[in-house]
Amino acid sequence: MEKRHVFSHEISIITSMFGGSHSPGIVDKELPVRSTAIRGHLRFWWRATRGAACPDAEELHRQESRIFGSRLFPSPVKIWVDQVRSVTGSHVMPVKDRFPAYVAFPLKSSLASRQAVKVRSAKNIPWIYLTGCTFRLNLRIEAWRIRNESARASLLTPEELLKELKPALWAWINFGGIGSRTRRGCGSLYSSDFSPAASGTAIEDWFLRCQQEYGLKLLPLGEYKEWPTLCRTLQVQTAPSERFKAWNETISAYKSFRSFKPNNRRRSGWPEADSLRNITGMAERSHAQSLTVERRTGQAFPRAQLGMPIGFRFKSSREAAWTHQEPGDTEIVPASGSRLASPLLLKVLAVSKEEGYGLIAILNQPPIQGLKLRLSGAANEALASRLKGLMLSSEVVYPALSYKDHPMSKHSLDSGCSRETTRSAVEAFLSSEGVRKWKNSGS
């Protein structure tokens, strides 16, 4: 083994961090930040940034192996964490002004299980989230002597490795996080070595300059690789504000879009509920008339683009006939698999440990190929059996909605302030009224 190169960066967790330990849903009080987890984050963000230049997945894997190791040789990059300090946490959910309630719903089950455990003293109650922590991340680049000639020929020099690692660190710290729910802003990070300055250059200019500095070849919205890559554009508030304020405002804009109800009516302006009524042949009398897709035949699930699974909970009915009841509790999931991470990153872009910009960044992902339904609580066994193997095509994921006051619209570049229908839920969100208001709310 030859010369070693060691680099260190101080990093702070600035928003609530959930999980992060070897046990799901629990914060390890003694070791809240694990180097193995950070290595996984850096691999992902390398693929999303420097990896975007690779022509295909095979080349991506080859280049990634040169940095993070393979079966032929170990990784020349060693990672460890030390000087962990200012560690604070809690076993109860944070107050609303410190944490967006809309982000918490997947975490409520773990909270309930924590509270159900009887412990002898408060010291034994496991933390469910971390309120603060600062640590030092260390990276050591080692030049190994490899006997295998083909493997030795593919080795990168320490300078080349550093060129690959810096963009991954930059992206992880500014657009990622640590623990659970990082795409919704949990476990956001700050480091003076990689975060933007509190004043001076506009964030959009900073983002463009960093792409040039790190030699990134990011794609525009709508173009994609076989793996998720960071989009070359982002949305950010016009001014920084207190970190929890910026976080809450960003999540609020997303919540407003996801729960869209035109003209303050009680029923959703999204087509998924009416689509499920059409598929199952079930609907309460008051909901028998579809307000969105064509009755009986229409099917559209555009919110699947924003991440899955999506659960639908219909209110129970007192009707005796099952066809006059609402569908049972239903989930939509990808045709292959059970989960699809959201392409939207909604978080705080920190400029200090206390302040940051509300940020909406996008991961360009391959198109969804189809959906399947998971129906629980069905009215009868025949219906459950009929829906069990039902597959929905990609056309229902990217529909061209035509009913009045639908949420899938964007500003037309050709006609000024008029709007046109889009098949992209991400484009519709970025062009929504809520996002336009959000951009100016940070000041």
Tab-separated table of C-alpha atoms in Angstrom:
chain	number	residue	atom	x	y	z
A	1	MET	CA	0.000	0.000	0.000
A	2	GLU	CA	1.317	3.401	-1.008
A	3	LYS	CA	0.610	7.027	-0.145
A	4	ARG	CA	-2.644	7.898	1.667
A	5	HIS	CA	-4.685	11.051	1.187
A	6	VAL	CA	-7.032	12.032	4.021
A	7	PHE	CA	-9.813	14.619	3.801
A	8	SER	CA	-12.220	15.720	6.549
A	9	HIS	CA	-15.440	17.742	6.511
A	10	GLU	CA	-17.569	18.957	9.396
A	11	ILE	CA	-21.275	18.293	8.765
A	12	SER	CA	-24.362	19.251	10.780
A	13	ILE	CA	-27.850	17.748	10.698
A	14	ILE	CA	-30.236	20.724	10.602
A	15	THR	CA	-33.696	19.123	10.357
A	16	SER	CA	-35.250	16.211	12.242
A	17	MET	CA	-33.577	12.895	11.406
A	18	PHE	CA	-35.629	9.709	11.718
A	19	GLY	CA	-34.104	6.263	11.974
A	20	GLY	CA	-30.566	5.862	10.707
A	21	SER	CA	-29.607	2.957	12.967
A	22	HIS	CA	-29.427	-0.780	12.269
A	23	SER	CA	-32.966	-1.081	13.728
A	24	PRO	CA	-35.692	0.528	11.545
A	25	GLY	CA	-37.444	3.546	13.034
A	26	ILE	CA	-34.960	4.021	15.886
A	27	VAL	CA	-32.117	6.490	16.415
A	28	ASP	CA	-28.973	4.988	17.914
A	29	LYS	CA	-28.085	7.379	20.754
A	30	GLU	CA	-24.503	6.142	20.879
A	31	LEU	CA	-23.902	6.017	17.119
A	32	PRO	CA	-26.521	8.235	15.402
A	33	VAL	CA	-24.529	8.539	12.153
A	34	ARG	CA	-23.064	5.426	10.536
A	35	SER	CA	-20.289	5.443	7.962
A	36	THR	CA	-21.864	2.491	6.109
A	37	ALA	CA	-25.023	4.537	5.524
A	38	ILE	CA	-22.985	7.484	4.262
A	39	ARG	CA	-21.120	5.237	1.808
A	40	GLY	CA	-24.483	4.151	0.386
A	41	HIS	CA	-25.573	7.779	0.012
A	42	LEU	CA	-22.348	8.707	-1.746
A	43	ARG	CA	-22.729	5.824	-4.206
A	44	PHE	CA	-26.261	6.978	-5.040
A	45	TRP	CA	-25.282	10.621	-5.480
A	46	TRP	CA	-22.231	9.714	-7.557
A	47	ARG	CA	-24.567	7.837	-9.934
A	48	ALA	CA	-26.976	10.824	-9.941
A	49	THR	CA	-24.235	13.357	-10.776
A	50	ARG	CA	-20.979	12.146	-12.325
A	51	GLY	CA	-22.710	8.937	-13.402
A	52	ALA	CA	-25.117	10.918	-15.573
A	53	ALA	CA	-22.366	11.120	-18.204
A	54	CYS	CA	-22.264	7.326	-18.625
A	55	PRO	CA	-23.954	6.088	-21.825
A	56	ASP	CA	-25.549	2.995	-20.243
A	57	ALA	CA	-25.881	1.009	-17.016
A	58	GLU	CA	-22.969	-1.285	-17.896
A	59	GLU	CA	-20.542	1.628	-18.143
A	60	LEU	CA	-22.046	3.138	-15.000
A	61	HIS	CA	-21.295	-0.049	-13.071
A	62	ARG	CA	-17.745	-0.201	-14.419
A	63	GLN	CA	-16.977	3.383	-13.420
A	64	GLU	CA	-18.674	3.028	-10.034
A	65	SER	CA	-16.620	-0.072	-9.243
A	66	ARG	CA	-13.397	1.867	-9.782
A	67	ILE	CA	-14.418	4.227	-6.970
A	68	PHE	CA	-16.385	2.101	-4.521
A	69	GLY	CA	-14.873	-1.305	-5.192
A	70	SER	CA	-15.911	-4.609	-6.781
A	71	ARG	CA	-15.220	-8.329	-6.491
A	72	LEU	CA	-11.847	-7.783	-8.177
A	73	PHE	CA	-10.487	-5.302	-5.657
A	74	PRO	CA	-11.607	-3.388	-2.562
A	75	SER	CA	-12.568	0.239	-2.700
A	76	PRO	CA	-9.613	2.616	-2.363
A	77	VAL	CA	-11.936	5.011	-0.490
A	78	LYS	CA	-12.242	4.474	3.256
A	79	ILE	CA	-14.918	6.363	5.193
A	80	TRP	CA	-15.359	6.873	8.913
A	81	VAL	CA	-17.135	9.244	11.277
A	82	ASP	CA	-15.782	10.781	14.467
A	83	GLN	CA	-16.115	13.823	16.725
A	84	VAL	CA	-19.878	13.306	17.005
A	85	ARG	CA	-21.245	16.017	19.289
A	86	SER	CA	-24.275	18.167	20.121
A	87	VAL	CA	-26.475	15.069	19.897
A	88	THR	CA	-30.078	15.715	20.952
A	89	GLY	CA	-33.210	13.690	20.262
A	90	SER	CA	-36.642	12.709	21.513
A	91	HIS	CA	-39.044	9.778	21.787
A	92	VAL	CA	-42.130	11.912	20.978
A	93	MET	CA	-43.040	13.591	17.703
A	94	PRO	CA	-41.767	17.178	17.308
A	95	VAL	CA	-44.118	20.142	17.501
A	96	LYS	CA	-45.744	21.305	14.272
A	97	ASP	CA	-43.689	24.453	13.750
A	98	ARG	CA	-40.507	22.345	13.914
A	99	PHE	CA	-41.695	19.529	11.703
A	100	PRO	CA	-44.216	19.337	8.803
A	101	ALA	CA	-47.026	17.011	9.899
A	102	TYR	CA	-47.608	15.993	6.259
A	103	VAL	CA	-44.197	14.294	6.252
A	104	ALA	CA	-44.922	12.261	9.374
A	105	PHE	CA	-47.676	9.877	8.287
A	106	PRO	CA	-45.380	6.951	7.324
A	107	LEU	CA	-43.627	7.353	10.675
A	108	LYS	CA	-46.743	7.160	12.860
A	109	SER	CA	-46.766	3.356	13.026
A	110	SER	CA	-43.208	3.261	14.347
A	111	LEU	CA	-44.130	5.966	16.845
A	112	ALA	CA	-47.090	3.922	18.072
A	113	SER	CA	-44.899	0.836	18.513
A	114	ARG	CA	-42.342	2.852	20.481
A	115	GLN	CA	-45.013	4.251	22.786
A	116	ALA	CA	-46.549	0.809	23.291
A	117	VAL	CA	-43.333	-0.528	24.812
A	118	LYS	CA	-43.295	-0.394	28.587
A	119	VAL	CA	-39.935	0.705	29.933
A	120	ARG	CA	-38.653	1.105	33.439
A	121	SER	CA	-37.279	4.612	33.034
A	122	ALA	CA	-37.223	7.441	30.529
A	123	LYS	CA	-33.556	6.700	29.826
A	124	ASN	CA	-34.554	3.391	28.239
A	125	ILE	CA	-37.059	4.898	25.801
A	126	PRO	CA	-35.541	4.790	22.311
A	127	TRP	CA	-35.410	8.010	20.347
A	128	ILE	CA	-37.541	8.113	17.212
A	129	TYR	CA	-35.850	11.208	15.848
A	130	LEU	CA	-32.722	13.284	16.211
A	131	THR	CA	-33.099	17.029	16.756
A	132	GLY	CA	-29.475	17.965	16.250
A	133	CYS	CA	-26.019	16.557	15.631
A	134	THR	CA	-22.630	17.671	14.304
A	135	PHE	CA	-19.977	15.204	13.172
A	136	ARG	CA	-16.770	14.970	11.200
A	137	LEU	CA	-16.733	12.867	8.043
A	138	ASN	CA	-13.319	11.476	7.102
A	139	LEU	CA	-12.303	10.028	3.752
A	140	ARG	CA	-8.997	8.322	3.118
A	141	ILE	CA	-7.900	7.526	-0.431
A	142	GLU	CA	-5.458	4.651	-0.582
A	143	ALA	CA	-3.385	3.563	-3.579
A	144	TRP	CA	-3.459	-0.243	-3.463
A	145	ARG	CA	-0.945	-2.579	-5.077
A	146	ILE	CA	-3.145	-4.963	-7.065
A	147	ARG	CA	-1.679	-8.147	-8.550
A	148	ASN	CA	-4.445	-8.635	-11.109
A	149	GLU	CA	-3.177	-6.812	-14.200
A	150	SER	CA	-6.598	-5.927	-15.669
A	151	ALA	CA	-7.801	-4.651	-12.296
A	152	ARG	CA	-4.602	-2.650	-11.781
A	153	ALA	CA	-5.050	-0.981	-15.164
A	154	SER	CA	-8.477	0.302	-14.167
A	155	LEU	CA	-7.324	1.934	-10.931
A	156	LEU	CA	-7.845	5.673	-10.538
A	157	THR	CA	-5.185	7.974	-9.138
A	158	PRO	CA	-5.949	9.776	-5.836
A	159	GLU	CA	-6.493	12.991	-7.797
A	160	GLU	CA	-8.956	11.246	-10.136
A	161	LEU	CA	-10.775	9.686	-7.190
A	162	LEU	CA	-11.121	13.030	-5.477
A	163	LYS	CA	-12.578	14.466	-8.689
A	164	GLU	CA	-15.261	11.766	-8.550
A	165	LEU	CA	-15.956	11.996	-4.811
A	166	LYS	CA	-16.362	15.753	-4.441
A	167	PRO	CA	-19.508	15.990	-6.618
A	168	ALA	CA	-21.068	13.102	-4.687
A	169	LEU	CA	-20.348	14.831	-1.377
A	170	TRP	CA	-21.668	18.129	-2.716
A	171	ALA	CA	-24.902	16.574	-3.958
A	172	TRP	CA	-25.479	14.452	-0.848
A	173	ILE	CA	-25.030	17.388	1.524
A	174	ASN	CA	-27.168	19.836	-0.465
A	175	PHE	CA	-29.863	17.624	-2.011
A	176	GLY	CA	-29.838	14.461	0.084
A	177	GLY	CA	-29.725	13.786	3.786
A	178	ILE	CA	-29.444	10.999	6.314
A	179	GLY	CA	-31.997	8.688	7.909
A	180	SER	CA	-35.557	8.139	6.651
A	181	ARG	CA	-37.720	10.442	4.495
A	182	THR	CA	-34.786	12.465	3.163
A	183	ARG	CA	-36.663	13.251	-0.077
A	184	ARG	CA	-39.180	15.090	2.098
A	185	GLY	CA	-36.514	17.065	3.927
A	186	CYS	CA	-35.783	14.936	6.991
A	187	GLY	CA	-32.137	14.721	8.010
A	188	SER	CA	-31.040	17.671	5.854
A	189	LEU	CA	-27.379	18.651	6.131
A	190	TYR	CA	-25.099	21.664	6.239
A	191	SER	CA	-21.354	21.932	5.657
A	192	SER	CA	-19.462	25.146	5.097
A	193	ASP	CA	-17.237	23.215	2.668
A	194	PHE	CA	-20.080	22.419	0.244
A	195	SER	CA	-23.208	24.428	1.116
A	196	PRO	CA	-23.901	27.763	-0.636
A	197	ALA	CA	-22.936	31.010	1.079
A	198	ALA	CA	-25.548	32.934	3.048
A	199	SER	CA	-25.230	35.945	0.768
A	200	GLY	CA	-23.796	36.808	-2.616
A	201	THR	CA	-24.465	34.662	-5.678
A	202	ALA	CA	-28.055	33.660	-6.489
A	203	ILE	CA	-28.757	29.974	-5.854
A	204	GLU	CA	-29.499	29.284	-9.515
A	205	ASP	CA	-26.098	30.759	-10.464
A	206	TRP	CA	-24.406	28.783	-7.677
A	207	PHE	CA	-26.024	25.579	-8.935
A	208	LEU	CA	-24.884	26.239	-12.516
A	209	ARG	CA	-21.358	27.140	-11.406
A	210	CYS	CA	-21.089	23.932	-9.359
A	211	GLN	CA	-22.171	21.858	-12.365
A	212	GLN	CA	-19.374	23.430	-14.373
A	213	GLU	CA	-16.807	23.133	-11.569
A	214	TYR	CA	-17.526	19.440	-11.024
A	215	GLY	CA	-17.779	18.633	-14.732
A	216	LEU	CA	-21.366	17.421	-14.496
A	217	LYS	CA	-23.423	16.560	-17.566
A	218	LEU	CA	-26.895	16.711	-16.059
A	219	LEU	CA	-29.993	16.259	-18.188
A	220	PRO	CA	-32.966	18.627	-18.511
A	221	LEU	CA	-36.394	17.747	-17.122
A	222	GLY	CA	-38.028	15.049	-19.242
A	223	GLU	CA	-34.810	13.323	-20.346
A	224	TYR	CA	-33.563	10.319	-18.430
A	225	LYS	CA	-31.086	7.471	-18.056
A	226	GLU	CA	-31.719	3.913	-16.868
A	227	TRP	CA	-31.089	5.139	-13.312
A	228	PRO	CA	-32.124	8.310	-11.410
A	229	THR	CA	-30.028	11.406	-12.191
A	230	LEU	CA	-30.166	14.931	-10.823
A	231	CYS	CA	-32.013	17.360	-13.090
A	232	ARG	CA	-29.962	20.322	-14.344
A	233	THR	CA	-32.575	22.857	-13.103
A	234	LEU	CA	-34.202	23.417	-9.728
A	235	GLN	CA	-36.752	25.632	-7.997
A	236	VAL	CA	-35.768	27.677	-4.960
A	237	GLN	CA	-37.291	30.399	-2.825
A	238	THR	CA	-36.175	33.951	-3.525
A	239	ALA	CA	-34.629	34.481	-0.087
A	240	PRO	CA	-33.395	32.331	2.808
A	241	SER	CA	-35.345	32.078	6.043
A	242	GLU	CA	-35.309	30.167	9.316
A	243	ARG	CA	-34.725	26.490	8.420
A	244	PHE	CA	-37.973	25.068	9.832
A	245	LYS	CA	-40.013	27.869	8.265
A	246	ALA	CA	-38.479	27.159	4.842
A	247	TRP	CA	-39.071	23.421	5.281
A	248	ASN	CA	-42.715	23.817	6.336
A	249	GLU	CA	-43.451	26.190	3.454
A	250	THR	CA	-41.944	23.789	0.918
A	251	ILE	CA	-43.939	20.809	2.169
A	252	SER	CA	-47.079	22.954	2.344
A	253	ALA	CA	-46.779	23.798	-1.373
A	254	TYR	CA	-46.534	20.098	-2.194
A	255	LYS	CA	-49.443	19.190	0.091
A	256	SER	CA	-51.604	21.804	-1.614
A	257	PHE	CA	-50.870	20.256	-5.014
A	258	ARG	CA	-51.395	16.642	-3.893
A	259	SER	CA	-54.744	17.447	-2.241
A	260	PHE	CA	-56.017	19.676	-5.062
A	261	LYS	CA	-59.760	20.482	-4.796
A	262	PRO	CA	-60.982	23.007	-7.390
A	263	ASN	CA	-63.351	25.774	-6.298
A	264	ASN	CA	-63.225	24.562	-2.684
A	265	ARG	CA	-65.444	21.579	-3.435
A	266	ARG	CA	-65.353	18.573	-1.122
A	267	ARG	CA	-64.291	15.982	-3.702
A	268	SER	CA	-60.751	15.778	-5.045
A	269	GLY	CA	-59.845	17.236	-8.401
A	270	TRP	CA	-57.561	14.246	-9.037
A	271	PRO	CA	-58.961	11.313	-11.065
A	272	GLU	CA	-57.698	8.323	-9.057
A	273	ALA	CA	-60.731	7.878	-6.780
A	274	ASP	CA	-63.203	7.978	-9.671
A	275	SER	CA	-60.918	5.598	-11.596
A	276	LEU	CA	-61.019	3.093	-8.742
A	277	ARG	CA	-64.801	3.386	-8.639
A	278	ASN	CA	-64.887	2.573	-12.358
A	279	ILE	CA	-62.528	-0.405	-12.007
A	280	THR	CA	-64.339	-1.940	-9.031
A	281	GLY	CA	-67.874	-1.043	-10.113
A	282	MET	CA	-68.469	0.317	-6.621
A	283	ALA	CA	-69.583	3.794	-5.576
A	284	GLU	CA	-71.829	5.443	-3.064
A	285	ARG	CA	-74.915	6.956	-4.640
A	286	SER	CA	-73.600	10.456	-3.915
A	287	HIS	CA	-70.343	9.633	-5.737
A	288	ALA	CA	-71.797	7.591	-8.587
A	289	GLN	CA	-71.382	10.504	-10.987
A	290	SER	CA	-67.697	10.892	-11.889
A	291	LEU	CA	-66.384	14.447	-11.720
A	292	THR	CA	-63.136	13.601	-13.470
A	293	VAL	CA	-62.674	10.690	-15.898
A	294	GLU	CA	-65.385	9.233	-18.086
A	295	ARG	CA	-67.889	7.234	-16.081
A	296	ARG	CA	-67.482	3.429	-16.069
A	297	THR	CA	-64.532	3.319	-18.512
A	298	GLY	CA	-62.185	6.162	-17.577
A	299	GLN	CA	-58.936	5.335	-15.753
A	300	ALA	CA	-56.130	7.740	-14.799
A	301	PHE	CA	-53.518	7.596	-12.027
A	302	PRO	CA	-51.141	10.534	-12.639
A	303	ARG	CA	-50.084	10.880	-8.987
A	304	ALA	CA	-48.263	7.545	-9.338
A	305	GLN	CA	-45.533	9.616	-10.996
A	306	LEU	CA	-44.854	11.270	-7.627
A	307	GLY	CA	-43.973	8.032	-5.847
A	308	MET	CA	-45.595	4.750	-4.792
A	309	PRO	CA	-47.223	3.034	-3.029
A	310	ILE	CA	-50.224	5.336	-2.769
A	311	GLY	CA	-52.977	4.345	-0.370
A	312	PHE	CA	-56.621	5.255	-0.911
A	313	ARG	CA	-58.977	5.157	2.036
A	314	PHE	CA	-62.658	5.460	1.213
A	315	LYS	CA	-65.218	6.292	3.890
A	316	SER	CA	-67.470	3.376	4.773
A	317	SER	CA	-71.078	3.297	3.595
A	318	ARG	CA	-74.274	2.144	5.280
A	319	GLU	CA	-75.724	0.883	2.002
A	320	ALA	CA	-76.728	-2.777	2.058
A	321	ALA	CA	-75.860	-3.495	-1.592
A	322	TRP	CA	-72.080	-3.717	-2.066
A	323	THR	CA	-72.301	-1.989	-5.473
A	324	HIS	CA	-73.593	1.100	-3.661
A	325	GLN	CA	-70.663	1.123	-1.278
A	326	GLU	CA	-67.307	2.763	-1.818
A	327	PRO	CA	-64.320	0.564	-2.827
A	328	GLY	CA	-62.272	-1.034	-0.105
A	329	ASP	CA	-58.923	0.344	1.021
A	330	THR	CA	-56.663	0.203	-2.007
A	331	GLU	CA	-52.987	0.706	-2.839
A	332	ILE	CA	-51.434	1.294	-6.222
A	333	VAL	CA	-47.884	0.004	-6.674
A	334	PRO	CA	-45.491	-0.380	-9.630
A	335	ALA	CA	-46.189	-3.280	-11.995
A	336	SER	CA	-42.861	-4.784	-10.957
A	337	GLY	CA	-42.040	-4.303	-7.300
A	338	SER	CA	-43.820	-2.660	-4.422
A	339	ARG	CA	-42.223	0.775	-4.184
A	340	LEU	CA	-41.084	3.676	-6.337
A	341	ALA	CA	-39.228	6.560	-4.721
A	342	SER	CA	-40.493	10.044	-5.483
A	343	PRO	CA	-38.617	12.067	-8.119
A	344	LEU	CA	-39.210	15.237	-6.064
A	345	LEU	CA	-36.726	16.404	-3.433
A	346	LEU	CA	-38.498	18.830	-1.075
A	347	LYS	CA	-36.152	20.194	1.545
A	348	VAL	CA	-34.063	22.983	2.994
A	349	LEU	CA	-30.960	24.065	1.102
A	350	ALA	CA	-28.934	25.223	4.100
A	351	VAL	CA	-26.743	28.331	4.078
A	352	SER	CA	-25.959	27.988	7.791
A	353	LYS	CA	-26.953	25.775	10.703
A	354	GLU	CA	-30.022	27.956	11.280
A	355	GLU	CA	-31.130	29.257	7.872
A	356	GLY	CA	-31.773	27.983	4.388
A	357	TYR	CA	-33.784	28.239	1.193
A	358	GLY	CA	-36.860	26.172	0.516
A	359	LEU	CA	-35.800	23.876	-2.335
A	360	ILE	CA	-37.508	21.718	-4.952
A	361	ALA	CA	-35.041	19.560	-6.868
A	362	ILE	CA	-35.874	16.783	-9.310
A	363	LEU	CA	-34.446	13.375	-10.033
A	364	ASN	CA	-34.983	12.372	-13.660
A	365	GLN	CA	-36.212	8.774	-13.541
A	366	PRO	CA	-37.164	6.216	-16.214
A	367	PRO	CA	-40.878	6.200	-17.134
A	368	ILE	CA	-43.237	3.978	-15.160
A	369	GLN	CA	-44.180	0.915	-17.202
A	370	GLY	CA	-47.462	0.085	-15.450
A	371	LEU	CA	-49.365	-0.334	-12.209
A	372	LYS	CA	-51.093	-2.991	-10.185
A	373	LEU	CA	-53.730	-2.722	-7.466
A	374	ARG	CA	-53.684	-4.078	-3.964
A	375	LEU	CA	-57.225	-4.200	-2.632
A	376	SER	CA	-57.852	-4.857	1.045
A	377	GLY	CA	-61.238	-4.913	2.704
A	378	ALA	CA	-63.046	-5.770	-0.532
A	379	ALA	CA	-66.821	-6.123	-0.383
A	380	ASN	CA	-66.769	-9.743	-1.540
A	381	GLU	CA	-64.317	-12.481	-2.452
A	382	ALA	CA	-65.269	-12.468	-6.135
A	383	LEU	CA	-64.266	-8.833	-6.502
A	384	ALA	CA	-60.991	-9.376	-4.621
A	385	SER	CA	-60.192	-12.351	-6.869
A	386	ARG	CA	-60.956	-10.374	-10.043
A	387	LEU	CA	-58.687	-7.499	-9.054
A	388	LYS	CA	-55.819	-9.622	-7.758
A	389	GLY	CA	-54.051	-10.012	-11.089
A	390	LEU	CA	-55.200	-6.761	-12.669
A	391	MET	CA	-52.416	-4.796	-14.358
A	392	LEU	CA	-52.804	-1.221	-15.603
A	393	SER	CA	-50.782	0.108	-18.534
A	394	SER	CA	-48.464	3.105	-18.515
A	395	GLU	CA	-51.144	5.091	-20.367
A	396	VAL	CA	-53.107	5.511	-17.128
A	397	VAL	CA	-49.972	6.877	-15.423
A	398	TYR	CA	-49.410	9.576	-18.059
A	399	PRO	CA	-52.960	10.558	-19.080
A	400	ALA	CA	-54.056	13.569	-21.097
A	401	LEU	CA	-56.764	14.875	-18.779
A	402	SER	CA	-59.532	16.858	-20.422
A	403	TYR	CA	-62.129	17.494	-17.729
A	404	LYS	CA	-62.660	20.971	-16.325
A	405	ASP	CA	-60.357	22.269	-13.562
A	406	HIS	CA	-57.939	19.332	-13.617
A	407	PRO	CA	-54.538	19.782	-11.881
A	408	MET	CA	-52.358	18.547	-14.775
A	409	SER	CA	-51.599	21.860	-16.461
A	410	LYS	CA	-48.575	24.061	-16.990
A	411	HIS	CA	-47.830	27.517	-18.371
A	412	SER	CA	-47.648	27.620	-22.150
A	413	LEU	CA	-44.387	29.061	-23.467
A	414	ASP	CA	-46.107	30.164	-26.677
A	415	SER	CA	-49.132	31.898	-25.204
A	416	GLY	CA	-47.830	33.806	-22.212
A	417	CYS	CA	-49.851	33.283	-19.060
A	418	SER	CA	-52.321	30.750	-20.531
A	419	ARG	CA	-52.056	27.117	-19.484
A	420	GLU	CA	-51.889	23.865	-21.398
A	421	THR	CA	-52.385	20.252	-20.356
A	422	THR	CA	-49.291	18.200	-19.561
A	423	ARG	CA	-48.895	14.469	-19.007
A	424	SER	CA	-46.128	15.099	-16.449
A	425	ALA	CA	-47.204	15.461	-12.818
A	426	VAL	CA	-43.779	16.914	-12.015
A	427	GLU	CA	-44.201	19.660	-14.630
A	428	ALA	CA	-47.714	20.363	-13.345
A	429	PHE	CA	-46.427	20.693	-9.779
A	430	LEU	CA	-43.591	23.034	-10.735
A	431	SER	CA	-46.074	25.203	-12.630
A	432	SER	CA	-48.773	25.151	-9.934
A	433	GLU	CA	-50.154	28.207	-8.178
A	434	GLY	CA	-48.854	26.888	-4.855
A	435	VAL	CA	-45.252	26.746	-6.101
A	436	ARG	CA	-45.436	30.243	-7.568
A	437	LYS	CA	-46.597	31.601	-4.193
A	438	TRP	CA	-44.015	29.501	-2.357
A	439	LYS	CA	-41.099	30.966	-4.314
A	440	ASN	CA	-41.834	34.431	-2.929
A	441	SER	CA	-42.728	33.343	0.621
A	442	GLY	CA	-39.176	32.801	1.856
A	443	SER	CA	-38.379	36.485	2.267
